[in-house]
Amino acid sequence: MAHNCENCKFRAHYDKKSNSLLGRFWRWHINFCPGWKGYFTSQTDEKKAELRAKYNFTKY
């Protein structure tokens, strides 16, 4: 299944300005988003580590 998480506009808002309303919403949203879970778990261990560090993400 293809995930559009690489091109997500909300993710781009977080990357640009993490404290913006949309950025904070996206960060909260990835804790339960099935699309993000599928995207995240399909990544290599190296990429997962990078995403965990970048987004302070500890799930999965």
Tab-separated table of N, CA, C and O in Angstrom:
chain	number	residue	atom	x	y	z
A	1	MET	N	0.851	-1.195	0.000
A	1	MET	CA	0.000	0.000	0.000
A	1	MET	C	0.891	1.250	0.000
A	1	MET	O	1.834	1.350	0.769
A	2	ALA	N	0.586	2.188	-0.861
A	2	ALA	CA	1.353	3.423	-0.956
A	2	ALA	C	0.866	4.428	0.086
A	2	ALA	O	-0.329	4.568	0.316
A	3	HIS	N	1.804	5.081	0.703
A	3	HIS	CA	1.481	6.104	1.707
A	3	HIS	C	1.973	7.446	1.201
A	3	HIS	O	3.041	7.541	0.608
A	4	ASN	N	1.213	8.464	1.451
A	4	ASN	CA	1.553	9.799	0.980
A	4	ASN	C	2.223	10.629	2.077
A	4	ASN	O	2.263	11.845	1.996
A	5	CYS	N	2.743	9.980	3.081
A	5	CYS	CA	3.305	10.693	4.229
A	5	CYS	C	4.515	11.550	3.863
A	5	CYS	O	4.759	12.574	4.489
A	6	GLU	N	5.274	11.138	2.865
A	6	GLU	CA	6.430	11.929	2.435
A	6	GLU	C	5.994	13.293	1.906
A	6	GLU	O	6.734	14.262	2.016
A	7	ASN	N	4.808	13.362	1.334
A	7	ASN	CA	4.324	14.599	0.704
A	7	ASN	C	3.184	15.261	1.473
A	7	ASN	O	2.526	16.148	0.936
A	8	CYS	N	2.962	14.840	2.694
A	8	CYS	CA	1.858	15.374	3.495
A	8	CYS	C	2.065	16.868	3.768
A	8	CYS	O	3.112	17.285	4.248
A	9	LYS	N	1.044	17.655	3.477
A	9	LYS	CA	1.146	19.104	3.693
A	9	LYS	C	1.238	19.453	5.171
A	9	LYS	O	1.929	20.392	5.555
A	10	PHE	N	0.549	18.684	6.018
A	10	PHE	CA	0.628	18.937	7.453
A	10	PHE	C	2.034	18.626	7.977
A	10	PHE	O	2.566	19.341	8.811
A	11	ARG	N	2.625	17.561	7.463
A	11	ARG	CA	3.996	17.217	7.853
A	11	ARG	C	4.945	18.328	7.422
A	11	ARG	O	5.872	18.684	8.152
A	12	ALA	N	4.717	18.883	6.248
A	12	ALA	CA	5.549	19.984	5.767
A	12	ALA	C	5.428	21.192	6.693
A	12	ALA	O	6.427	21.874	6.966
A	13	HIS	N	4.231	21.438	7.214
A	13	HIS	CA	4.053	22.532	8.171
A	13	HIS	C	4.867	22.261	9.427
A	13	HIS	O	5.503	23.162	9.965
A	14	TYR	N	4.847	21.021	9.903
A	14	TYR	CA	5.625	20.667	11.090
A	14	TYR	C	7.113	20.866	10.815
A	14	TYR	O	7.827	21.421	11.639
A	15	ASP	N	7.574	20.399	9.670
A	15	ASP	CA	8.991	20.523	9.329
A	15	ASP	C	9.423	21.986	9.235
A	15	ASP	O	10.544	22.331	9.596
A	16	LYS	N	8.528	22.822	8.748
A	16	LYS	CA	8.848	24.239	8.572
A	16	LYS	C	8.727	25.003	9.889
A	16	LYS	O	9.567	25.838	10.210
A	17	LYS	N	7.668	24.717	10.632
A	17	LYS	CA	7.381	25.473	11.846
A	17	LYS	C	6.641	24.556	12.812
A	17	LYS	O	5.417	24.508	12.827
A	18	SER	N	7.393	23.813	13.610
A	18	SER	CA	6.811	22.770	14.457
A	18	SER	C	5.829	23.294	15.495
A	18	SER	O	4.965	22.557	15.949
A	19	ASN	N	5.916	24.545	15.861
A	19	ASN	CA	4.996	25.091	16.859
A	19	ASN	C	3.733	25.695	16.269
A	19	ASN	O	2.887	26.190	17.005
A	20	SER	N	3.602	25.642	14.941
A	20	SER	CA	2.385	26.165	14.328
A	20	SER	C	1.212	25.251	14.679
A	20	SER	O	1.396	24.087	15.067
A	21	LEU	N	0.021	25.749	14.549
A	21	LEU	CA	-1.168	24.960	14.873
A	21	LEU	C	-1.232	23.683	14.030
A	21	LEU	O	-1.448	22.591	14.557
A	22	LEU	N	-1.022	23.813	12.728
A	22	LEU	CA	-1.061	22.638	11.857
A	22	LEU	C	0.092	21.681	12.160
A	22	LEU	O	-0.075	20.462	12.100
A	23	GLY	N	1.245	22.225	12.478
A	23	GLY	CA	2.384	21.387	12.835
A	23	GLY	C	2.124	20.584	14.098
A	23	GLY	O	2.392	19.381	14.148
A	24	ARG	N	1.597	21.245	15.095
A	24	ARG	CA	1.278	20.544	16.354
A	24	ARG	C	0.166	19.530	16.141
A	24	ARG	O	0.196	18.443	16.714
A	25	PHE	N	-0.817	19.865	15.304
A	25	PHE	CA	-1.891	18.918	15.000
A	25	PHE	C	-1.322	17.664	14.327
A	25	PHE	O	-1.674	16.547	14.685
A	26	TRP	N	-0.440	17.852	13.349
A	26	TRP	CA	0.145	16.704	12.660
A	26	TRP	C	0.924	15.822	13.629
A	26	TRP	O	0.789	14.607	13.617
A	27	ARG	N	1.704	16.437	14.501
A	27	ARG	CA	2.508	15.654	15.438
A	27	ARG	C	1.611	14.851	16.377
A	27	ARG	O	1.881	13.692	16.672
A	28	TRP	N	0.533	15.439	16.846
A	28	TRP	CA	-0.426	14.731	17.703
A	28	TRP	C	-1.087	13.612	16.903
A	28	TRP	O	-1.244	12.503	17.398
A	29	HIS	N	-1.448	13.902	15.673
A	29	HIS	CA	-2.170	12.984	14.805
A	29	HIS	C	-1.381	11.698	14.504
A	29	HIS	O	-1.972	10.625	14.417
A	30	ILE	N	-0.062	11.771	14.367
A	30	ILE	CA	0.708	10.570	13.995
A	30	ILE	C	0.697	9.514	15.095
A	30	ILE	O	1.052	8.365	14.837
A	31	ASN	N	0.276	9.870	16.290
A	31	ASN	CA	0.225	8.885	17.370
A	31	ASN	C	-0.828	7.811	17.124
A	31	ASN	O	-0.742	6.733	17.703
A	32	PHE	N	-1.813	8.080	16.285
A	32	PHE	CA	-2.865	7.092	16.046
A	32	PHE	C	-3.254	6.954	14.574
A	32	PHE	O	-4.163	6.198	14.242
A	33	CYS	N	-2.583	7.618	13.690
A	33	CYS	CA	-2.914	7.587	12.258
A	33	CYS	C	-2.524	6.239	11.648
A	33	CYS	O	-1.348	5.858	11.688
A	34	PRO	N	-3.479	5.503	11.078
A	34	PRO	CA	-3.139	4.215	10.475
A	34	PRO	C	-2.230	4.358	9.247
A	34	PRO	O	-1.408	3.486	8.973
A	35	GLY	N	-2.356	5.463	8.536
A	35	GLY	CA	-1.481	5.710	7.390
A	35	GLY	C	-0.042	5.900	7.821
A	35	GLY	O	0.882	5.351	7.224
A	36	TRP	N	0.161	6.689	8.881
A	36	TRP	CA	1.514	6.907	9.393
A	36	TRP	C	2.094	5.603	9.924
A	36	TRP	O	3.265	5.299	9.703
A	37	LYS	N	1.271	4.805	10.605
A	37	LYS	CA	1.754	3.521	11.125
A	37	LYS	C	2.240	2.635	9.981
A	37	LYS	O	3.319	2.044	10.060
A	38	GLY	N	1.452	2.555	8.919
A	38	GLY	CA	1.848	1.763	7.763
A	38	GLY	C	3.108	2.299	7.116
A	38	GLY	O	4.006	1.540	6.744
A	39	TYR	N	3.185	3.605	6.974
A	39	TYR	CA	4.374	4.244	6.398
A	39	TYR	C	5.590	3.986	7.271
A	39	TYR	O	6.634	3.553	6.802
A	40	PHE	N	5.451	4.252	8.560
A	40	PHE	CA	6.566	4.130	9.482
A	40	PHE	C	7.085	2.699	9.553
A	40	PHE	O	8.281	2.462	9.479
A	41	THR	N	6.177	1.736	9.697
A	41	THR	CA	6.607	0.353	9.857
A	41	THR	C	7.161	-0.238	8.561
A	41	THR	O	7.842	-1.262	8.605
A	42	SER	N	6.920	0.404	7.420
A	42	SER	CA	7.466	-0.090	6.159
A	42	SER	C	8.878	0.428	5.888
A	42	SER	O	9.507	0.008	4.919
A	43	GLN	N	9.373	1.310	6.736
A	43	GLN	CA	10.695	1.896	6.534
A	43	GLN	C	11.800	0.967	7.057
A	43	GLN	O	11.562	0.085	7.876
A	44	THR	N	13.019	1.206	6.602
A	44	THR	CA	14.170	0.461	7.100
A	44	THR	C	14.441	0.881	8.545
A	44	THR	O	13.976	1.945	8.991
A	45	ASP	N	15.194	0.079	9.258
A	45	ASP	CA	15.520	0.414	10.646
A	45	ASP	C	16.259	1.745	10.740
A	45	ASP	O	16.035	2.522	11.664
A	46	GLU	N	17.112	2.012	9.769
A	46	GLU	CA	17.856	3.277	9.756
A	46	GLU	C	16.909	4.466	9.585
A	46	GLU	O	17.018	5.477	10.278
A	47	LYS	N	15.971	4.342	8.659
A	47	LYS	CA	14.998	5.416	8.411
A	47	LYS	C	14.072	5.594	9.614
A	47	LYS	O	13.735	6.723	9.977
A	48	LYS	N	13.680	4.475	10.243
A	48	LYS	CA	12.844	4.560	11.447
A	48	LYS	C	13.565	5.347	12.535
A	48	LYS	O	12.965	6.189	13.198
A	49	ALA	N	14.845	5.066	12.726
A	49	ALA	CA	15.629	5.777	13.744
A	49	ALA	C	15.685	7.268	13.433
A	49	ALA	O	15.571	8.109	14.327
A	50	GLU	N	15.840	7.588	12.155
A	50	GLU	CA	15.870	8.990	11.725
A	50	GLU	C	14.533	9.674	12.013
A	50	GLU	O	14.498	10.798	12.531
A	51	LEU	N	13.434	9.002	11.681
A	51	LEU	CA	12.101	9.563	11.922
A	51	LEU	C	11.824	9.700	13.418
A	51	LEU	O	11.238	10.691	13.855
A	52	ARG	N	12.234	8.705	14.202
A	52	ARG	CA	12.050	8.785	15.660
A	52	ARG	C	12.758	10.006	16.233
A	52	ARG	O	12.204	10.725	17.062
A	53	ALA	N	13.982	10.220	15.797
A	53	ALA	CA	14.758	11.363	16.306
A	53	ALA	C	14.150	12.688	15.841
A	53	ALA	O	14.011	13.617	16.623
A	54	LYS	N	13.806	12.764	14.583
A	54	LYS	CA	13.296	14.024	14.010
A	54	LYS	C	11.968	14.434	14.617
A	54	LYS	O	11.724	15.613	14.864
A	55	TYR	N	11.087	13.440	14.861
A	55	TYR	CA	9.738	13.749	15.326
A	55	TYR	C	9.483	13.345	16.782
A	55	TYR	O	8.337	13.376	17.222
A	56	ASN	N	10.538	12.983	17.494
A	56	ASN	CA	10.410	12.558	18.898
A	56	ASN	C	9.282	11.529	19.010
A	56	ASN	O	8.361	11.657	19.803
A	57	PHE	N	9.372	10.525	18.172
A	57	PHE	CA	8.321	9.527	18.029
A	57	PHE	C	8.781	8.215	18.655
A	57	PHE	O	9.822	7.679	18.274
A	58	THR	N	8.010	7.680	19.586
A	58	THR	CA	8.440	6.488	20.310
A	58	THR	C	7.536	5.289	20.101
A	58	THR	O	7.813	4.219	20.628
A	59	LYS	N	6.452	5.448	19.370
A	59	LYS	CA	5.545	4.326	19.137
A	59	LYS	C	6.079	3.399	18.056
A	59	LYS	O	6.886	3.794	17.231
A	60	TYR	N	5.566	2.186	18.030
A	60	TYR	CA	5.874	1.140	17.052
A	60	TYR	C	7.328	0.769	17.122
A	60	TYR	O	8.104	0.772	16.314
